[in-house]
Each structure stands twice: as structure tokens, then as C-alpha cells.
């Protein structure tokens, strides 16, 4: 029987419109500035009193704000015009120290919003996204920026910051080909405020069921253009929808098609150095095998460490899940971090062989599709704990993705 931590069911509405209600007009901010200035700097006895806040530079304020929960930072923007400017500055959420990530999940396939969990205060929030994003879209996030890619034609991409409500639309990778599978990953540089978007496409070669064309497309915000440094044909293997950028390297899970029948496991890992603009050696030939037979695998970047959460298949039935493990890649070798205790594995009820998982910093989130409960593993504390999604309908949760406060 699943147990839940005290306070885990706290709930607060933070829709996109309610976020806007916290941001006051410039005139109201200036009025608040005037009043605050009288209270801080003026004294009836003619003396002068200087506030610490008044002499702090903006970058120090940004760092102070970064240690606060996201919901608190939203409210800080309404204090005065300076704080509004700091909160909504272009650099605030790409240069500040990272906070614990929010975990976002869609509620229905036709909804542009969902629920987000803040582990700092153990609260769930209602969130509405600013653009027409559906739950079946592919997503990735880094340093407070979130990237969504349209799932059908893969030619529409949105990059936005949920906190300051800024977003940009990108045209998808050139070529016009409609891939069978696509994997999206992004990485943002906190110092330069430059972000990189990668799309790994996999398409079956026409007339040949054994061969799959695999390509990598890279977009950099600094140059505002796409390049395609990788095109390779895999035999008996294809790409999928799972990829992540870690330490400047793009990692993608590949999947055995089952046609050749020579693969020991159904999954493998390929890697590509994003600093290299030419491709020489074969990605498939240099691929890394997974640690055991998996029903599915989820990749994540935890403090520049590549971590994989995988469903462990039964020896006689590799498509049936018997447990969940967490591994870290160390010099092309997998090191096991943890295995989900049986009492937690049972808590999912009828657990699917495919599940959702993501993470950031020291936290790993795992959820069974269709379940209103979220399992959190703290890698630094080696602790598992439950969080319950208050008010969720067990049959409506379709997809989930983290939002970071950085």
C-alpha cells in the first residue's frame, strides 16, 4: 500500500493568467518605488538610512531570488519596478544558481496545461502553457527553458521560459522529410544565454525493411540556423524518442527492430560530440550496450552525469517488467545507482512495461502512465518517497515533463 508524505497533497492554482496577475503595471511599480523610497531612505529627523537592498547589484539579487521557490519569485516581481526588471531580465534564469526542478505533467491530450510539482515546498500547482502545445508533443528542458516539438510533422518547435512568459517559435530542421521517429534534446548555457536544440530523426529506408536512416540536426540560437552533421544508415536498429545532452555530448537510445534477430538486448546507446561539426566514424559501431535487458529506458542529465532509468525485463519474457533500476554512465561503463524497492514497485499497481521518468540535480521522477502518484528518488540521500497528485483523474494523465528553476 502506498504511503504519502505529510504536506505532499498541497495544491495551488498557478495558471498562466494567474501568473500575470502577480505582475503589476509599470505605473504601480513606480508608485511602490516612491513609497518604498520614502520609507527606506527618508527619516523625519533628517537622518539618512540606507537599505541593503538598495546597494545590492542586480546579479546578486538574481542569485538571491534563485534560491527561492518559483511561486515566491513570481510574487517578488510585484514588489517594485527594479525587482520586476530583475525577475524578467533575459539573463536571470540562465545565469543564476540552479534550484530544484518543477515536474510538469499534462492532464489531457487536447489541453495546453497541466500540473506541476515543486519539491522545495512539496506543492502541486495548476499550470497553463502560453502556446498551443498538446500532450503528445515531444519535449525537453534545460536551465529554465522548455522546448516542445510538434509530434506529427516535426516541423514546429517552441522554446519558452515558463516563469517570465517569453517564448520563440522555430521552424523545424530543413529537408522536408517526415521521419518515423524523432528525439528532441536541448541544452542552455547559463553564462552566454545561448541555447542549442538537437533533433535526431530515424526513417525507414524505402523498400528495405532492414535499414533505417538516422540523422542528427542541430540548431544554435546564436546563429539562428540548422546544420545536419550526421547521416548514417543502421542495419536492424532504429532511433526513437529518447535523447539528452550531457557535457556537450548528445546521447540517444536506439532500438533493435527485431528483424535481424542478432541483438542480445532491445536497446543500445549512441553518442555524438556536439563540438564536432564533421562526422567520420560510425555511431552504431561505437554504440554502448545497456546494462541489462530493458522494457524501456529514460535518459537524463543530473549535474552533468548521464543517468538512465530503465524497466528491467524478465529473463524468460524480456517484454514483461519485473523492476526498475537507475544507472550512471562512467567512461562507457554503466554503474548501478539504485533499484526500486519491491514495496514501491508494488505501489504502482498494474505497472506498465513503459513508464515516464525525468530528473534534474539530484532528483529522479518516475510515474506510471495513468497513475495519479509520482515516485521521487533523491540520489544524494538515497531515498525514495511518494507524492500524490491531488485532484487528478487516473485515466487522464498522458505525459509529463520537468520544468526547471535556474
Coordinates of C-alpha atoms in Angstrom, one line a residue:
X1 CA 0.0 0.0 0.0
X2 CA 1.5 3.4 -1.0
X3 CA 2.2 5.9 1.8
X4 CA 2.3 9.6 1.2
X5 CA 4.4 12.3 2.9
X6 CA 2.7 14.9 5.0
X7 CA 2.0 18.0 3.0
X8 CA 2.5 16.3 -0.3
X9 CA -1.1 17.0 -1.4
X10 CA -0.9 20.8 -1.0
X11 CA -2.4 22.4 -4.0
X12 CA -2.4 25.9 -5.5
X13 CA -3.6 27.3 -8.8
X14 CA -0.9 29.0 -10.9
X15 CA -2.4 29.1 -14.3
X16 CA -0.7 31.3 -16.9
X17 CA -3.3 34.0 -16.4
X18 CA -2.9 33.9 -12.6
X19 CA 0.9 34.3 -13.0
X20 CA 0.2 37.5 -14.9
X21 CA -1.9 38.8 -12.0
X22 CA 1.2 38.8 -9.9
X23 CA 3.0 41.2 -12.3
X24 CA 1.8 44.7 -11.7
X25 CA 1.9 47.6 -14.2
X26 CA 4.9 49.8 -14.6
X27 CA 2.9 52.7 -13.1
X28 CA 2.0 50.6 -10.0
X29 CA 5.7 49.6 -9.6
X30 CA 6.8 53.2 -9.8
X31 CA 4.3 54.1 -7.1
X32 CA 5.6 51.3 -5.0
X33 CA 9.1 52.5 -5.6
X34 CA 8.3 56.0 -4.5
X35 CA 6.6 54.8 -1.3
X36 CA 9.4 52.4 -0.5
X37 CA 11.9 55.1 -1.1
X38 CA 10.3 57.3 1.5
X39 CA 10.2 54.5 4.0
X40 CA 13.8 53.4 3.4
X41 CA 15.7 56.5 2.6
X42 CA 13.9 59.3 4.3
X43 CA 13.6 59.9 8.0
X44 CA 11.7 62.6 9.9
X45 CA 14.7 63.5 12.0
X46 CA 16.7 64.4 8.9
X47 CA 19.0 61.4 9.2
X48 CA 19.8 59.0 6.3
X49 CA 19.1 55.3 6.4
X50 CA 20.4 53.1 3.6
X51 CA 18.8 49.8 2.8
X52 CA 20.9 46.8 2.0
X53 CA 18.7 46.0 -1.0
X54 CA 19.4 49.4 -2.5
X55 CA 23.1 48.8 -2.7
X56 CA 22.9 45.2 -4.0
X57 CA 23.7 44.9 -7.7
X58 CA 21.2 43.1 -9.9
X59 CA 23.3 40.0 -10.4
X60 CA 23.4 39.5 -6.6
X61 CA 19.6 39.9 -6.4
X62 CA 19.3 37.3 -9.2
X63 CA 21.3 34.8 -7.2
X64 CA 19.2 35.5 -4.0
X65 CA 16.0 35.1 -5.9
X66 CA 17.3 31.8 -7.4
X67 CA 17.3 30.2 -4.0
X68 CA 13.6 30.8 -3.6
X69 CA 10.7 28.6 -4.8
X70 CA 9.4 29.6 -8.2
X71 CA 6.0 30.6 -6.8
X72 CA 7.7 33.1 -4.4
X73 CA 9.8 34.6 -7.3
X74 CA 6.6 35.2 -9.3
X75 CA 5.3 37.3 -6.4
X76 CA 8.6 39.2 -6.0
X77 CA 8.0 40.8 -9.4
X78 CA 5.2 42.8 -8.0
X79 CA 7.2 44.5 -5.2
X80 CA 8.8 47.2 -7.3
X81 CA 9.9 48.0 -10.8
X82 CA 13.5 47.0 -10.1
X83 CA 12.6 43.6 -8.8
X84 CA 10.2 43.2 -11.8
X85 CA 13.1 44.0 -14.1
X86 CA 15.4 41.5 -12.3
X87 CA 12.9 38.7 -12.3
X88 CA 12.1 39.3 -16.0
X89 CA 15.6 40.0 -17.2
X90 CA 16.9 38.0 -20.1
X91 CA 19.8 36.6 -18.0
X92 CA 18.1 35.8 -14.7
X93 CA 17.2 32.3 -15.4
X94 CA 20.2 31.3 -17.4
X95 CA 22.9 32.6 -15.1
X96 CA 21.5 32.1 -11.6
X97 CA 22.3 29.0 -9.5
X98 CA 20.0 26.1 -10.1
X99 CA 17.1 25.3 -7.9
X100 CA 15.2 22.0 -7.6
X101 CA 13.2 21.4 -10.8
X102 CA 9.5 21.5 -11.1
X103 CA 7.9 18.4 -12.6
X104 CA 5.2 19.1 -15.1
X105 CA 2.5 16.7 -16.5
X106 CA -0.2 17.2 -19.0
X107 CA -3.7 16.2 -18.0
X108 CA -5.5 15.5 -21.3
X109 CA -4.5 15.2 -24.9
X110 CA -6.3 18.4 -26.0
X111 CA -5.2 20.5 -23.1
X112 CA -2.4 23.2 -23.1
X113 CA -1.9 22.9 -19.4
X114 CA -1.5 20.5 -16.6
X115 CA 0.0 20.1 -13.1
X116 CA 3.5 21.0 -11.8
X117 CA 5.1 19.7 -8.6
X118 CA 7.5 21.9 -6.6
X119 CA 9.7 19.6 -4.4
X120 CA 11.1 22.6 -2.5
X121 CA 7.7 23.2 -0.8
X122 CA 6.0 19.9 -1.7
X123 CA 3.2 21.6 -3.5
X124 CA 1.3 20.9 -6.7
X125 CA 0.2 23.8 -9.0
X126 CA -2.2 24.2 -11.9
X127 CA -0.2 25.5 -14.9
X128 CA -1.4 26.7 -18.3
X129 CA 1.1 27.0 -21.1
X130 CA 1.3 30.1 -23.2
X131 CA 1.2 28.5 -26.6
X132 CA -0.9 25.8 -28.4
X133 CA 1.1 22.8 -27.1
X134 CA -0.5 19.4 -26.9
X135 CA 0.3 16.5 -24.6
X136 CA 1.6 14.3 -27.4
X137 CA 4.3 16.8 -28.4
X138 CA 7.9 15.8 -27.8
X139 CA 9.7 17.9 -25.1
X140 CA 13.0 18.8 -23.5
X141 CA 14.3 21.4 -21.0
X142 CA 17.4 23.0 -19.7
X143 CA 18.2 25.9 -17.3
X144 CA 14.7 27.1 -17.1
X145 CA 14.0 26.9 -20.8
X146 CA 11.5 24.4 -22.2
X147 CA 11.4 23.1 -25.8
X148 CA 8.4 21.5 -27.4
X149 CA 8.2 19.9 -30.9
X150 CA 5.1 19.0 -32.7
X151 CA 4.8 15.2 -32.9
X152 CA 3.2 14.6 -36.3
X153 CA 5.1 16.5 -38.9
X154 CA 8.0 17.6 -36.6
X155 CA 8.2 21.0 -38.3
X156 CA 7.1 23.2 -35.5
X157 CA 9.2 23.9 -32.4
X158 CA 8.6 26.3 -29.5
X159 CA 11.2 27.4 -27.0
X160 CA 9.9 29.3 -24.0
X161 CA 10.6 30.3 -20.4
X162 CA 7.5 29.5 -18.2
X163 CA 8.5 31.9 -15.5
X164 CA 8.9 35.1 -17.5
X165 CA 6.4 34.1 -20.2
X166 CA 8.7 34.6 -23.1
X167 CA 8.7 32.2 -26.0
X168 CA 10.0 31.8 -29.5
X169 CA 8.9 29.6 -32.4
X170 CA 11.4 27.8 -34.6
X171 CA 11.0 26.3 -38.0
X172 CA 11.9 22.6 -37.8
X173 CA 15.0 21.1 -39.3
X174 CA 15.2 21.6 -43.1
X175 CA 14.8 18.7 -45.5
X176 CA 11.0 18.2 -45.6
X177 CA 11.2 14.5 -44.8
X178 CA 8.7 13.2 -42.3
X179 CA 10.6 10.8 -40.0
X180 CA 9.1 7.7 -38.4
X181 CA 10.7 8.6 -35.1
X182 CA 12.2 11.8 -33.6
X183 CA 14.1 12.6 -30.4
X184 CA 14.4 16.1 -29.1
X185 CA 17.0 17.5 -26.7
X186 CA 18.1 21.0 -25.7
X187 CA 21.0 22.5 -23.7
X188 CA 21.2 26.1 -22.4
X189 CA 24.4 27.8 -21.5
X190 CA 23.9 29.9 -18.3
X191 CA 26.8 32.2 -18.9
X192 CA 26.3 33.1 -22.5
X193 CA 22.4 32.7 -22.6
X194 CA 22.8 30.7 -25.8
X195 CA 20.8 27.5 -26.2
X196 CA 21.2 24.5 -28.5
X197 CA 18.3 22.4 -29.8
X198 CA 19.0 18.9 -31.3
X199 CA 16.6 16.7 -33.3
X200 CA 17.6 13.1 -34.0
X201 CA 15.5 11.6 -36.8
X202 CA 15.0 8.0 -37.8
X203 CA 13.3 6.9 -41.0
X204 CA 13.0 3.5 -42.6
X205 CA 14.7 3.2 -46.0
X206 CA 12.0 2.9 -48.7
X207 CA 11.8 -0.7 -50.0
X208 CA 14.2 -2.1 -47.4
X209 CA 12.7 -3.2 -44.0
X210 CA 16.2 -3.9 -42.6
X211 CA 17.7 -0.4 -43.0
X212 CA 16.9 2.8 -41.1
X213 CA 18.4 6.2 -41.9
X214 CA 19.5 8.1 -38.8
X215 CA 20.3 11.8 -38.9
X216 CA 21.2 14.5 -36.3
X217 CA 20.1 18.1 -36.8
X218 CA 21.5 20.9 -34.6
X219 CA 20.1 24.5 -34.0
X220 CA 22.0 27.2 -32.2
X221 CA 20.3 30.3 -31.0
X222 CA 23.4 32.4 -31.6
X223 CA 23.5 31.7 -35.4
X224 CA 19.7 31.0 -35.7
X225 CA 20.3 28.2 -38.2
X226 CA 20.3 24.4 -38.5
X227 CA 23.1 22.1 -39.5
X228 CA 23.0 18.4 -40.3
X229 CA 26.4 16.9 -39.4
X230 CA 25.2 13.2 -39.2
X231 CA 23.5 11.0 -41.7
X232 CA 24.0 7.2 -41.2
X233 CA 22.2 4.0 -42.1
X234 CA 21.6 1.5 -39.3
X235 CA 21.0 -2.2 -40.1
X236 CA 18.4 -3.8 -37.8
X237 CA 18.4 -0.8 -35.5
X238 CA 16.4 2.5 -35.4
X239 CA 16.3 5.7 -33.4
X240 CA 13.5 6.6 -31.1
X241 CA 12.2 9.5 -29.0
X242 CA 14.7 9.4 -26.2
X243 CA 17.8 11.7 -26.1
X244 CA 19.6 14.1 -23.8
X245 CA 22.7 16.4 -23.9
X246 CA 25.3 15.9 -21.2
X247 CA 28.7 17.6 -21.1
X248 CA 28.4 18.7 -24.7
X249 CA 27.6 15.2 -25.9
X250 CA 24.3 14.1 -27.4
X251 CA 23.2 10.7 -26.2
X252 CA 20.4 8.8 -28.0
X253 CA 18.8 5.4 -27.3
X254 CA 18.5 3.1 -30.2
X255 CA 16.1 0.1 -30.6
X256 CA 16.5 -3.3 -32.2
X257 CA 13.9 -3.7 -34.8
X258 CA 13.6 -7.5 -34.2
X259 CA 14.1 -8.2 -37.9
X260 CA 17.7 -9.2 -37.8
X261 CA 17.5 -11.1 -34.5
X262 CA 21.1 -10.8 -33.6
X263 CA 20.9 -8.3 -30.8
X264 CA 21.2 -9.5 -27.3
X265 CA 19.2 -6.6 -25.9
X266 CA 16.5 -4.4 -27.4
X267 CA 18.2 -1.2 -26.5
X268 CA 21.6 0.5 -27.2
X269 CA 23.2 3.9 -26.6
X270 CA 24.9 6.1 -29.2
X271 CA 26.7 9.3 -28.6
X272 CA 27.8 12.3 -30.6
X273 CA 30.1 15.2 -29.6
X274 CA 28.3 18.4 -30.5
X275 CA 31.5 20.3 -30.7
X276 CA 32.5 18.2 -33.8
X277 CA 30.9 19.5 -37.0
X278 CA 32.1 16.7 -39.2
X279 CA 31.2 13.0 -38.8
X280 CA 33.7 10.3 -39.6
X281 CA 33.3 7.1 -37.6
X282 CA 30.1 5.0 -37.3
X283 CA 27.8 5.9 -34.5
X284 CA 26.4 2.4 -34.4
X285 CA 29.8 0.7 -34.4
X286 CA 30.8 2.8 -31.3
X287 CA 27.4 2.3 -29.5
X288 CA 27.3 1.3 -25.9
X289 CA 25.2 -1.7 -24.8
X290 CA 22.7 -1.2 -22.0
X291 CA 23.4 -2.9 -18.6
X292 CA 20.6 -5.5 -18.9
X293 CA 17.5 -6.4 -20.9
X294 CA 15.2 -3.4 -20.6
X295 CA 11.5 -2.9 -21.4
X296 CA 12.2 0.9 -21.8
X297 CA 14.8 3.4 -20.9
X298 CA 14.7 7.1 -20.0
X299 CA 17.8 9.3 -20.2
X300 CA 18.5 12.4 -18.1
X301 CA 21.3 14.9 -17.2
X302 CA 21.9 15.1 -13.5
X303 CA 24.6 17.5 -12.6
X304 CA 26.5 16.7 -15.8
X305 CA 26.1 13.0 -15.2
X306 CA 24.3 10.8 -17.7
X307 CA 21.7 8.8 -15.8
X308 CA 19.3 6.2 -17.2
X309 CA 16.2 4.9 -15.6
X310 CA 15.2 1.5 -17.1
X311 CA 12.5 -1.1 -16.7
X312 CA 14.2 -4.4 -16.1
X313 CA 12.7 -7.2 -18.2
X314 CA 12.2 -10.8 -17.0
X315 CA 14.8 -13.3 -18.2
X316 CA 12.3 -15.5 -20.0
X317 CA 10.0 -12.6 -21.0
X318 CA 12.1 -9.5 -21.7
X319 CA 9.0 -7.6 -22.7
X320 CA 7.5 -8.0 -19.2
X321 CA 8.8 -5.7 -16.5
X322 CA 9.9 -7.1 -13.2
X323 CA 11.5 -4.0 -11.6
X324 CA 13.1 -0.6 -12.2
X325 CA 16.8 0.3 -12.0
X326 CA 18.9 3.5 -12.1
X327 CA 22.3 3.6 -13.7
X328 CA 25.0 6.2 -14.3
X329 CA 27.4 6.1 -17.3
X330 CA 31.1 6.2 -16.2
X331 CA 33.6 6.1 -19.1
X332 CA 31.3 4.0 -21.3
X333 CA 30.5 1.6 -18.4
X334 CA 27.2 1.5 -16.6
X335 CA 27.3 1.7 -12.7
X336 CA 24.1 0.8 -10.9
X337 CA 22.9 3.6 -8.5
X338 CA 19.7 2.0 -7.1
X339 CA 16.9 -0.4 -7.7
X340 CA 13.4 0.4 -6.8
X341 CA 12.4 -1.5 -3.6
X342 CA 9.7 -4.0 -4.2
X343 CA 7.2 -2.2 -1.9
X344 CA 7.4 0.9 -4.1
X345 CA 7.2 -1.1 -7.3
X346 CA 4.0 -2.7 -5.9
X347 CA 2.7 0.7 -5.1
X348 CA 2.2 1.5 -8.8
X349 CA -0.5 -1.1 -9.0
X350 CA -0.7 -2.5 -12.5
X351 CA 2.6 -1.3 -13.7
X352 CA 3.2 -0.8 -17.5
X353 CA 6.3 -2.1 -19.2
X354 CA 6.8 1.5 -20.4
X355 CA 6.7 4.4 -17.9
X356 CA 7.7 8.1 -17.8
X357 CA 10.7 9.4 -16.0
X358 CA 12.8 12.6 -15.9
X359 CA 15.1 14.4 -13.5
X360 CA 17.4 17.3 -12.7
X361 CA 20.0 18.0 -10.0
X362 CA 19.7 15.0 -7.5
X363 CA 16.0 14.2 -8.1
X364 CA 14.6 11.4 -10.3
X365 CA 10.9 11.4 -11.0
X366 CA 9.1 8.2 -12.1
X367 CA 5.5 7.8 -13.0
X368 CA 3.3 5.1 -14.4
X369 CA 1.1 6.3 -17.2
X370 CA -2.5 6.7 -15.9
X371 CA -1.5 6.8 -12.3
X372 CA -2.1 9.8 -10.0
X373 CA 1.0 9.1 -7.9
X374 CA 4.6 10.3 -8.5
X375 CA 7.6 8.5 -7.2
X376 CA 10.7 10.6 -6.3
X377 CA 14.2 9.3 -5.8
X378 CA 16.8 11.6 -4.2
X379 CA 20.2 10.4 -5.4
X380 CA 22.1 12.4 -2.8
X381 CA 20.1 11.0 0.1
X382 CA 19.4 7.6 -1.5
X383 CA 15.8 7.9 -0.5
X384 CA 12.5 7.0 -2.2
X385 CA 9.3 8.9 -1.5
X386 CA 5.8 9.2 -2.9
X387 CA 3.9 12.3 -3.9
X388 CA 0.2 12.2 -4.7
X389 CA -1.3 14.3 -7.4
X390 CA -4.3 15.8 -5.7
X391 CA -7.5 16.0 -7.8
X392 CA -6.0 14.1 -10.7
X393 CA -8.1 11.7 -12.7
X394 CA -6.4 8.3 -13.0
X395 CA -7.3 8.0 -16.6
X396 CA -6.4 11.4 -17.9
X397 CA -2.6 11.8 -17.3
X398 CA -0.9 11.2 -20.6
X399 CA 2.5 12.8 -20.5
X400 CA 5.0 14.5 -18.2
X401 CA 8.0 16.8 -18.3
X402 CA 10.0 18.7 -15.9
X403 CA 10.3 22.5 -15.6
X404 CA 13.4 23.9 -14.0
X405 CA 14.0 27.0 -12.0
X406 CA 17.6 28.1 -12.7

